[in-house]
mmCIF file of C-alpha atoms and ligand atoms in Angstrom:
data_model
loop_
_atom_site.group_PDB
_atom_site.id
_atom_site.type_symbol
_atom_site.label_atom_id
_atom_site.label_comp_id
_atom_site.label_asym_id
_atom_site.label_seq_id
_atom_site.Cartn_x
_atom_site.Cartn_y
_atom_site.Cartn_z
ATOM 1 C CA MET A 1 112.453 122.144 81.731
ATOM 2 C CA SER A 2 110.314 119.548 80.631
ATOM 3 C CA ASP A 3 107.754 117.756 83.053
ATOM 4 C CA ALA A 4 109.427 114.502 82.323
ATOM 5 C CA ILE A 5 113.084 115.670 83.039
ATOM 6 C CA LYS A 6 111.770 117.533 86.296
ATOM 7 C CA TYR A 7 110.107 114.183 87.516
ATOM 8 C CA ARG A 8 113.743 112.233 87.028
ATOM 9 C CA MET A 9 115.491 114.758 88.856
ATOM 10 C CA GLY A 10 112.839 113.895 91.587
ATOM 11 C CA THR A 11 111.244 116.067 94.320
ATOM 12 C CA THR A 12 111.741 114.474 98.008
ATOM 13 C CA ILE A 13 109.204 114.890 100.795
ATOM 14 C CA THR A 14 111.058 117.627 102.405
ATOM 15 C CA GLU A 15 111.165 119.894 99.413
ATOM 16 C CA HIS A 16 107.498 119.172 98.988
ATOM 17 C CA LEU A 17 106.587 120.077 102.436
ATOM 18 C CA LEU A 18 108.772 123.288 102.532
ATOM 19 C CA GLN A 19 106.983 124.215 99.151
ATOM 20 C CA SER A 20 103.516 123.648 100.856
ATOM 21 C CA GLU A 21 104.568 125.544 104.266
ATOM 22 C CA ASP A 22 103.787 128.769 102.308
ATOM 23 C CA GLU A 23 100.285 127.586 101.372
ATOM 24 C CA PHE A 24 99.639 125.654 104.498
ATOM 25 C CA PRO A 25 101.065 126.835 107.900
ATOM 26 C CA ALA A 26 100.481 123.664 109.510
ATOM 27 C CA ALA A 27 103.467 122.131 107.382
ATOM 28 C CA THR A 28 105.915 123.748 109.852
ATOM 29 C CA GLY A 29 109.811 122.638 110.114
ATOM 30 C CA GLN A 30 109.008 120.660 113.173
ATOM 31 C CA PHE A 31 106.203 118.815 111.221
ATOM 32 C CA THR A 32 108.666 118.143 108.219
ATOM 33 C CA GLN A 33 111.035 116.788 110.621
ATOM 34 C CA LEU A 34 108.483 114.502 112.211
ATOM 35 C CA LEU A 35 107.568 113.061 108.618
ATOM 36 C CA ASN A 36 111.193 112.489 107.931
ATOM 37 C CA GLU A 37 111.530 110.596 111.336
ATOM 38 C CA LEU A 38 108.638 108.365 110.004
ATOM 39 C CA ILE A 39 110.144 107.925 106.614
ATOM 40 C CA THR A 40 113.523 106.834 108.200
ATOM 41 C CA GLY A 41 111.479 104.130 110.092
ATOM 42 C CA ALA A 42 109.590 103.010 106.921
ATOM 43 C CA LYS A 43 112.834 102.866 105.177
ATOM 44 C CA LEU A 44 114.305 100.510 107.704
ATOM 45 C CA ILE A 45 110.962 98.370 107.846
ATOM 46 C CA SER A 46 110.945 98.152 104.145
ATOM 47 C CA ARG A 47 114.476 96.995 104.195
ATOM 48 C CA GLU A 48 113.639 94.055 106.799
ATOM 49 C CA ILE A 49 110.513 93.106 104.664
ATOM 50 C CA ASN A 50 112.411 92.699 101.485
ATOM 51 C CA LYS A 51 115.094 90.418 103.221
ATOM 52 C CA ALA A 52 112.107 88.556 105.095
ATOM 53 C CA GLY A 53 112.118 85.638 102.623
ATOM 54 C CA LEU A 54 115.965 85.396 102.705
ATOM 55 C CA LEU A 55 116.280 85.275 106.476
ATOM 56 C CA ALA A 56 113.854 82.803 108.047
ATOM 57 C CA ASP A 57 114.502 84.156 111.656
ATOM 58 C CA LEU A 58 112.423 87.450 110.495
ATOM 59 C CA LEU A 59 109.454 85.513 109.653
ATOM 60 C CA GLY A 60 106.845 83.695 111.764
ATOM 61 C CA LEU A 61 105.202 84.394 115.180
ATOM 62 C CA THR A 62 106.985 85.812 118.542
ATOM 63 C CA GLY A 63 104.969 83.635 120.584
ATOM 64 C CA GLU A 64 103.132 86.664 122.132
ATOM 65 C CA ILE A 65 99.387 87.737 121.838
ATOM 66 C CA ASN A 66 99.134 91.602 121.417
ATOM 67 C CA VAL A 67 96.421 93.967 123.127
ATOM 68 C CA GLN A 68 93.951 93.231 120.259
ATOM 69 C CA GLY A 69 94.226 89.427 121.057
ATOM 70 C CA GLU A 70 96.119 88.686 117.902
ATOM 71 C CA LYS A 71 99.355 86.684 117.586
ATOM 72 C CA VAL A 72 102.264 88.996 117.252
ATOM 73 C CA ARG A 73 104.627 88.424 114.375
ATOM 74 C CA LYS A 74 108.235 89.002 114.571
ATOM 75 C CA LEU A 75 107.947 91.838 111.704
ATOM 76 C CA ASP A 76 105.158 93.364 113.615
ATOM 77 C CA GLU A 77 106.944 93.656 116.687
ATOM 78 C CA PHE A 78 110.077 95.079 114.922
ATOM 79 C CA ALA A 79 107.939 97.821 113.092
ATOM 80 C CA ASP A 80 106.556 98.656 116.351
ATOM 81 C CA HIS A 81 109.806 99.074 118.029
ATOM 82 C CA VAL A 82 111.469 100.923 115.049
ATOM 83 C CA PHE A 83 108.569 103.362 115.168
ATOM 84 C CA ILE A 84 108.541 103.801 119.116
ATOM 85 C CA TRP A 85 112.074 104.266 119.380
ATOM 86 C CA ARG A 86 112.586 106.801 116.693
ATOM 87 C CA MET A 87 109.197 108.966 117.687
ATOM 88 C CA GLN A 88 110.416 108.903 121.404
ATOM 89 C CA ARG A 89 113.639 110.422 120.448
ATOM 90 C CA SER A 90 112.487 112.947 117.898
ATOM 91 C CA GLY A 91 111.737 115.581 120.370
ATOM 92 C CA LEU A 92 108.609 116.396 118.241
ATOM 93 C CA LEU A 93 106.093 114.447 120.210
ATOM 94 C CA CYS A 94 104.001 114.733 123.536
ATOM 95 C CA ALA A 95 103.184 111.019 123.376
ATOM 96 C CA LEU A 96 102.362 108.086 120.992
ATOM 97 C CA SER A 97 99.938 105.382 120.744
ATOM 98 C CA SER A 98 100.315 102.075 118.646
ATOM 99 C CA GLU A 99 97.792 99.486 117.622
ATOM 100 C CA GLU A 100 100.144 96.832 119.404
ATOM 101 C CA ASN A 101 100.144 98.528 122.920
ATOM 102 C CA GLU A 102 97.372 98.800 125.298
ATOM 103 C CA GLY A 103 97.808 102.326 126.586
ATOM 104 C CA VAL A 104 99.572 105.609 125.857
ATOM 105 C CA ILE A 105 103.240 105.218 125.052
ATOM 106 C CA ARG A 106 105.000 108.185 126.856
ATOM 107 C CA VAL A 107 108.156 109.943 125.921
ATOM 108 C CA PRO A 108 110.708 109.452 128.684
ATOM 109 C CA ASP A 109 111.412 112.104 131.074
ATOM 110 C CA ASN A 110 114.879 112.418 129.928
ATOM 111 C CA LEU A 111 113.747 113.144 126.472
ATOM 112 C CA PRO A 112 112.531 116.568 124.883
ATOM 113 C CA ARG A 113 108.773 116.653 124.171
ATOM 114 C CA GLY A 114 106.985 118.452 121.325
ATOM 115 C CA ASN A 115 103.323 119.567 120.217
ATOM 116 C CA TYR A 116 102.319 116.646 118.218
ATOM 117 C CA VAL A 117 100.625 113.311 119.149
ATOM 118 C CA ILE A 118 100.977 110.366 116.840
ATOM 119 C CA ILE A 119 98.848 107.096 116.425
ATOM 120 C CA PHE A 120 100.127 104.460 114.136
ATOM 121 C CA ASP A 121 99.405 100.908 113.110
ATOM 122 C CA PRO A 122 103.045 99.560 112.782
ATOM 123 C CA LEU A 123 102.306 96.942 110.147
ATOM 124 C CA ASP A 124 98.723 96.535 108.921
ATOM 125 C CA GLY A 125 97.869 93.383 107.362
ATOM 126 C CA SER A 126 100.512 91.642 108.958
ATOM 127 C CA SER A 127 98.820 88.118 108.543
ATOM 128 C CA ASN A 128 100.058 88.340 105.010
ATOM 129 C CA ILE A 129 103.519 88.804 105.669
ATOM 130 C CA ASP A 130 105.106 85.262 105.491
ATOM 131 C CA ALA A 131 103.466 84.928 102.153
ATOM 132 C CA ASN A 132 105.129 87.986 100.541
ATOM 133 C CA VAL A 133 101.863 90.008 100.111
ATOM 134 C CA SER A 134 101.734 93.673 100.461
ATOM 135 C CA ILE A 135 101.546 95.225 103.769
ATOM 136 C CA GLY A 136 101.604 98.705 105.219
ATOM 137 C CA THR A 137 102.081 101.108 108.133
ATOM 138 C CA ILE A 138 99.135 103.626 108.947
ATOM 139 C CA PHE A 139 99.756 106.985 110.838
ATOM 140 C CA SER A 140 97.743 109.795 112.028
ATOM 141 C CA ILE A 141 99.004 112.897 113.524
ATOM 142 C CA TYR A 142 96.985 115.385 115.977
ATOM 143 C CA ARG A 143 98.502 118.652 117.636
ATOM 144 C CA ARG A 144 98.500 118.011 121.463
ATOM 145 C CA ILE A 145 95.764 119.640 123.311
ATOM 146 C CA GLU A 146 97.060 122.555 125.187
ATOM 147 C CA GLY A 147 97.053 122.178 128.922
ATOM 148 C CA VAL A 148 96.298 118.532 128.776
ATOM 149 C CA PRO A 149 99.327 116.492 130.249
ATOM 150 C CA CYS A 150 101.095 114.385 127.630
ATOM 151 C CA GLY A 151 100.561 110.878 129.108
ATOM 152 C CA THR A 152 96.749 111.285 129.261
ATOM 153 C CA VAL A 153 94.542 109.332 126.839
ATOM 154 C CA GLU A 154 92.621 112.766 126.233
ATOM 155 C CA ASN A 155 95.308 114.030 123.884
ATOM 156 C CA PHE A 156 94.220 110.877 121.590
ATOM 157 C CA LEU A 157 90.373 110.783 122.111
ATOM 158 C CA ARG A 158 89.648 113.079 119.138
ATOM 159 C CA ARG A 159 87.644 113.483 116.144
ATOM 160 C CA GLY A 160 89.246 112.391 113.018
ATOM 161 C CA SER A 161 88.571 116.002 111.499
ATOM 162 C CA GLU A 162 91.108 117.166 113.821
ATOM 163 C CA GLN A 163 93.895 115.251 112.419
ATOM 164 C CA VAL A 164 96.803 117.605 111.067
ATOM 165 C CA ALA A 165 98.124 114.728 108.912
ATOM 166 C CA ALA A 166 97.529 111.019 107.733
ATOM 167 C CA GLY A 167 99.405 108.703 105.620
ATOM 168 C CA TYR A 168 100.399 105.431 105.022
ATOM 169 C CA PHE A 169 103.637 103.581 103.835
ATOM 170 C CA LEU A 170 102.681 100.443 101.219
ATOM 171 C CA TYR A 171 105.339 97.746 101.201
ATOM 172 C CA GLY A 172 104.345 96.380 97.824
ATOM 173 C CA SER A 173 106.077 95.764 94.578
ATOM 174 C CA SER A 174 107.615 99.161 95.359
ATOM 175 C CA THR A 175 107.462 101.023 98.734
ATOM 176 C CA MET A 176 105.139 104.064 98.773
ATOM 177 C CA LEU A 177 104.413 106.831 100.838
ATOM 178 C CA VAL A 178 100.746 108.402 100.485
ATOM 179 C CA TYR A 179 99.955 111.437 102.897
ATOM 180 C CA THR A 180 97.865 114.403 103.303
ATOM 181 C CA VAL A 181 98.298 117.648 105.454
ATOM 182 C CA GLY A 182 94.813 118.640 104.232
ATOM 183 C CA ASN A 183 95.702 120.116 100.897
ATOM 184 C CA GLY A 184 95.343 117.223 99.039
ATOM 185 C CA VAL A 185 96.824 113.655 98.625
ATOM 186 C CA HIS A 186 100.404 113.051 97.544
ATOM 187 C CA GLY A 187 102.063 109.791 96.689
ATOM 188 C CA PHE A 188 106.086 109.232 96.804
ATOM 189 C CA THR A 189 107.780 106.259 95.618
ATOM 190 C CA LEU A 190 110.847 104.826 97.310
ATOM 191 C CA ASP A 191 113.705 104.842 94.730
ATOM 192 C CA PRO A 192 116.090 102.183 96.186
ATOM 193 C CA SER A 193 118.939 103.456 94.240
ATOM 194 C CA VAL A 194 118.847 106.928 95.398
ATOM 195 C CA GLY A 195 117.421 105.805 98.919
ATOM 196 C CA GLU A 196 114.645 108.498 98.849
ATOM 197 C CA PHE A 197 110.895 108.894 98.515
ATOM 198 C CA LEU A 198 110.417 110.837 95.521
ATOM 199 C CA LEU A 199 107.199 112.423 94.491
ATOM 200 C CA SER A 200 105.700 110.166 91.916
ATOM 201 C CA HIS A 201 101.836 110.790 92.158
ATOM 202 C CA PRO A 202 100.998 114.506 93.157
ATOM 203 C CA HIS A 203 97.225 115.602 93.700
ATOM 204 C CA ILE A 204 95.821 112.122 93.782
ATOM 205 C CA ARG A 205 92.114 112.220 92.990
ATOM 206 C CA MET A 206 89.929 109.079 93.705
ATOM 207 C CA PRO A 207 87.289 108.516 90.925
ATOM 208 C CA GLU A 208 83.837 109.740 91.947
ATOM 209 C CA GLN A 209 82.625 106.005 91.360
ATOM 210 C CA GLY A 210 84.482 103.035 90.834
ATOM 211 C CA LYS A 211 84.356 99.550 89.412
ATOM 212 C CA ILE A 212 85.636 97.505 92.562
ATOM 213 C CA TYR A 213 84.418 96.316 95.754
ATOM 214 C CA SER A 214 86.465 94.980 98.540
ATOM 215 C CA VAL A 215 85.125 93.028 101.459
ATOM 216 C CA ASN A 216 85.721 89.633 103.320
ATOM 217 C CA GLU A 217 82.528 88.004 101.848
ATOM 218 C CA ALA A 218 83.263 84.941 103.711
ATOM 219 C CA ASN A 219 81.572 86.848 106.712
ATOM 220 C CA SER A 220 78.520 87.300 104.844
ATOM 221 C CA MET A 221 76.642 84.559 106.997
ATOM 222 C CA TYR A 222 77.191 87.160 110.074
ATOM 223 C CA TRP A 223 75.801 89.994 108.198
ATOM 224 C CA ASP A 224 72.458 91.719 108.777
ATOM 225 C CA GLU A 225 69.976 92.386 105.814
ATOM 226 C CA ARG A 226 71.204 95.814 105.222
ATOM 227 C CA THR A 227 74.878 94.817 104.781
ATOM 228 C CA ARG A 228 73.911 91.893 102.323
ATOM 229 C CA ALA A 229 71.940 94.511 100.432
ATOM 230 C CA VAL A 230 74.880 96.697 100.089
ATOM 231 C CA ILE A 231 77.067 93.911 98.684
ATOM 232 C CA ASP A 232 74.422 92.581 96.674
ATOM 233 C CA TYR A 233 73.985 96.028 95.079
ATOM 234 C CA PHE A 234 77.747 96.078 94.044
ATOM 235 C CA LYS A 235 77.229 92.631 92.503
ATOM 236 C CA SER A 236 74.026 93.594 90.878
ATOM 237 C CA GLY A 237 73.321 95.000 87.294
ATOM 238 C CA ARG A 238 72.038 98.185 89.029
ATOM 239 C CA THR A 239 75.324 99.870 89.354
ATOM 240 C CA HIS A 240 76.447 102.914 87.222
ATOM 241 C CA LEU A 241 78.254 100.140 84.841
ATOM 242 C CA GLY A 242 75.003 98.360 84.286
ATOM 243 C CA LYS A 243 76.657 95.234 85.307
ATOM 244 C CA PRO A 244 78.442 93.944 88.810
ATOM 245 C CA TYR A 245 81.581 95.660 90.014
ATOM 246 C CA THR A 246 84.598 93.261 90.177
ATOM 247 C CA SER A 247 85.556 91.927 93.628
ATOM 248 C CA ARG A 248 89.336 92.477 94.792
ATOM 249 C CA TYR A 249 90.201 91.673 98.410
ATOM 250 C CA ILE A 250 93.960 91.272 99.460
ATOM 251 C CA GLY A 251 92.972 91.399 103.283
ATOM 252 C CA SER A 252 95.632 94.230 103.610
ATOM 253 C CA MET A 253 93.577 97.492 103.888
ATOM 254 C CA VAL A 254 96.643 99.587 102.996
ATOM 255 C CA ALA A 255 96.776 97.644 99.760
ATOM 256 C CA ASP A 256 93.287 97.401 99.301
ATOM 257 C CA PHE A 257 92.593 100.863 99.867
ATOM 258 C CA HIS A 258 95.336 101.967 97.695
ATOM 259 C CA ARG A 259 94.323 100.133 94.650
ATOM 260 C CA ASN A 260 90.997 101.461 95.035
ATOM 261 C CA LEU A 261 92.403 105.198 95.415
ATOM 262 C CA MET A 262 94.008 104.548 92.250
ATOM 263 C CA TYR A 263 91.322 102.811 90.394
ATOM 264 C CA GLY A 264 88.147 103.908 92.286
ATOM 265 C CA GLY A 265 86.047 101.768 94.298
ATOM 266 C CA ILE A 266 84.963 100.827 97.926
ATOM 267 C CA TYR A 267 86.591 98.905 100.680
ATOM 268 C CA MET A 268 84.118 97.718 103.344
ATOM 269 C CA TYR A 269 84.777 96.101 106.639
ATOM 270 C CA PRO A 270 81.011 96.220 108.086
ATOM 271 C CA GLY A 271 80.042 95.141 111.630
ATOM 272 C CA ASP A 272 78.518 91.491 111.976
ATOM 273 C CA SER A 273 76.853 89.415 114.626
ATOM 274 C CA GLY A 274 80.139 88.527 116.042
ATOM 275 C CA LYS A 275 81.839 91.758 115.746
ATOM 276 C CA PRO A 276 78.920 94.457 115.828
ATOM 277 C CA SER A 277 81.614 97.081 115.484
ATOM 278 C CA GLY A 278 83.712 95.379 112.621
ATOM 279 C CA LYS A 279 87.172 94.812 112.939
ATOM 280 C CA LEU A 280 89.146 98.185 112.339
ATOM 281 C CA ARG A 281 90.313 100.439 114.778
ATOM 282 C CA LEU A 282 88.964 103.856 114.593
ATOM 283 C CA LEU A 283 91.908 105.937 115.606
ATOM 284 C CA CYS A 284 94.678 104.150 113.912
ATOM 285 C CA GLU A 285 93.013 102.493 110.707
ATOM 286 C CA ALA A 286 89.555 104.258 109.855
ATOM 287 C CA ALA A 287 90.251 108.002 110.782
ATOM 288 C CA PRO A 288 93.687 108.231 108.850
ATOM 289 C CA MET A 289 92.241 106.270 105.841
ATOM 290 C CA ALA A 290 88.880 108.442 105.875
ATOM 291 C CA PHE A 291 91.177 111.801 106.037
ATOM 292 C CA ILE A 292 93.313 110.673 102.861
ATOM 293 C CA ALA A 293 90.013 109.398 100.985
ATOM 294 C CA GLU A 294 88.194 112.728 101.837
ATOM 295 C CA GLN A 295 91.295 114.645 100.618
ATOM 296 C CA ALA A 296 91.352 112.795 97.380
ATOM 297 C CA GLY A 297 87.627 113.487 96.767
ATOM 298 C CA GLY A 298 86.471 110.149 98.301
ATOM 299 C CA ALA A 299 84.229 109.570 101.367
ATOM 300 C CA ALA A 300 84.293 107.205 104.551
ATOM 301 C CA THR A 301 81.448 106.215 106.701
ATOM 302 C CA ASP A 302 80.617 103.664 109.538
ATOM 303 C CA GLY A 303 77.360 102.949 107.526
ATOM 304 C CA ARG A 304 75.381 106.119 109.246
ATOM 305 C CA ARG A 305 78.035 108.812 110.395
ATOM 306 C CA ARG A 306 81.052 110.309 108.721
ATOM 307 C CA ILE A 307 84.008 108.676 110.087
ATOM 308 C CA LEU A 308 85.759 111.908 110.531
ATOM 309 C CA ASP A 309 82.881 113.226 112.798
ATOM 310 C CA ILE A 310 83.183 110.153 115.392
ATOM 311 C CA LYS A 311 85.091 111.145 118.678
ATOM 312 C CA ALA A 312 86.950 108.195 119.878
ATOM 313 C CA GLY A 313 85.693 106.914 123.443
ATOM 314 C CA SER A 314 88.815 104.772 123.786
ATOM 315 C CA LEU A 315 92.126 104.300 122.311
ATOM 316 C CA HIS A 316 91.362 100.996 120.360
ATOM 317 C CA GLU A 317 87.757 101.500 119.835
ATOM 318 C CA ARG A 318 86.531 99.744 116.606
ATOM 319 C CA THR A 319 84.122 100.986 113.875
ATOM 320 C CA PRO A 320 82.485 99.465 110.834
ATOM 321 C CA LEU A 321 84.176 101.205 107.676
ATOM 322 C CA PHE A 322 83.045 102.024 104.355
ATOM 323 C CA VAL A 323 85.691 104.114 102.565
ATOM 324 C CA GLY A 324 86.373 104.996 98.867
ATOM 325 C CA SER A 325 84.745 106.545 95.804
ATOM 326 C CA ARG A 326 82.280 109.064 97.170
ATOM 327 C CA GLN A 327 79.334 108.039 95.287
ATOM 328 C CA ASP A 328 79.960 104.266 96.143
ATOM 329 C CA VAL A 329 80.470 105.251 99.640
ATOM 330 C CA GLU A 330 77.160 107.287 99.541
ATOM 331 C CA LYS A 331 75.243 104.532 98.089
ATOM 332 C CA ALA A 332 76.267 101.856 100.528
ATOM 333 C CA THR A 333 75.602 104.391 103.427
ATOM 334 C CA ALA A 334 72.240 104.986 102.058
ATOM 335 C CA ILE A 335 71.440 101.126 101.866
ATOM 336 C CA MET A 336 72.728 100.754 105.451
ATOM 337 C CA GLN A 337 70.162 103.431 106.619
ATOM 338 C CA GLY A 338 67.413 101.388 104.689
ATOM 339 C CA HIS A 339 67.076 103.626 101.431
ATOM 340 C CA GLY A 340 68.837 103.784 98.137
ATOM 341 C CA LEU A 341 67.789 100.778 96.574
HETATM 342 P P1 LIG B 1 95.778 94.081 111.373
HETATM 343 O O1 LIG B 1 96.098 95.581 111.760
HETATM 344 O O2 LIG B 1 95.711 93.224 112.687
HETATM 345 O O3 LIG B 1 96.637 93.693 110.534
HETATM 346 O O4 LIG B 1 94.052 93.993 111.000
HETATM 347 C C1 LIG B 1 93.668 94.661 110.206
HETATM 348 C C2 LIG B 1 93.593 93.956 108.829
HETATM 349 C C3 LIG B 1 93.210 94.674 107.363
HETATM 350 O O5 LIG B 1 94.602 95.288 106.966
HETATM 351 C C4 LIG B 1 92.513 94.104 106.644
HETATM 352 O O6 LIG B 1 91.726 94.538 105.673
HETATM 353 C C5 LIG B 1 91.749 93.161 107.702
HETATM 354 O O7 LIG B 1 92.410 93.081 108.766
HETATM 355 C C6 LIG B 1 91.525 91.743 107.208
HETATM 356 O O8 LIG B 1 90.734 90.986 108.131
HETATM 357 P P2 LIG B 1 89.988 89.700 107.648
HETATM 358 O O9 LIG B 1 90.918 88.892 107.638
HETATM 359 O O10 LIG B 1 88.958 89.724 108.658
HETATM 360 O O11 LIG B 1 89.127 90.201 106.220
HETATM 361 MG MG1 LIG B 2 95.815 96.977 111.398
#
């Protein structure tokens, strides 16, 4: 059978995971089930997002302010509720943590518990929702620590290198799932006519060096000299291209990251004088993206340390982030350390 026909017959995520169970013991039946629960949640969210332009009551703010001090949008709240509801009932989780909620989210006592913990950002880039711009869901999965009670924060305060899986759903011109269980990065596209995510991008590799830099340059007046030097480098004739990179910034990390994963490039959210640790959360944003980047041949640092080596001190800890093509991240990190120009 030709590859073209095989592709049109489709490989679902379950089939793909079952195939990798032989090569990769972490991909157990329980784990496959967990990913399928996430997929159902993402399909429901994708459905709502697709309808959002038609049903005005799905857009706009709820009037609430979340734990991050940000205004909660109706779709943010919907996405958060869908994942919490599904995850709590999966029987696969010991506890959960969401960007939208301050503390650990417990699995109620009357429901079965499992051996994993999950941290997720239900709708990343949600300030873009009302303008029909791509947004995403990010997830990061760890095995629970044996002997540590489920409701305690210790199960979550880990190094990113301990993740057993990470991924994102991108609600864009099509809905995609990109995930890793530590044996490469694979992309699936939701085929709406079949209602399944089908393997569309096996073994994604990120170019070693890119052509794109992504950063909110409006913050440049708050940056220190080194941060400015990093961005100046990508805008100079000193790059491997002999000319400046191109600038692309959506303000939706999943979409910015995904584009750079496909084409090569670097996404940056550095610290600045107003936000010394930047904006992004270590556990639900930086660590999962770092795991995916590394598994695709890329890299991620906070300008000094490898993101996956940083042990979180609190659930909503923030970190500066430089993530993307390996040589671009190495260059940015060297400049942040005062070398490399
Ligand atoms: P969110 O999780 O509240 O949506 O915040 C994270 C988002 C990222 O998706 C995006 O890259 C960044 O915030 C944009 O921030 P800014 O508007 O400061 O550039
Ligand atoms: Mg976010």
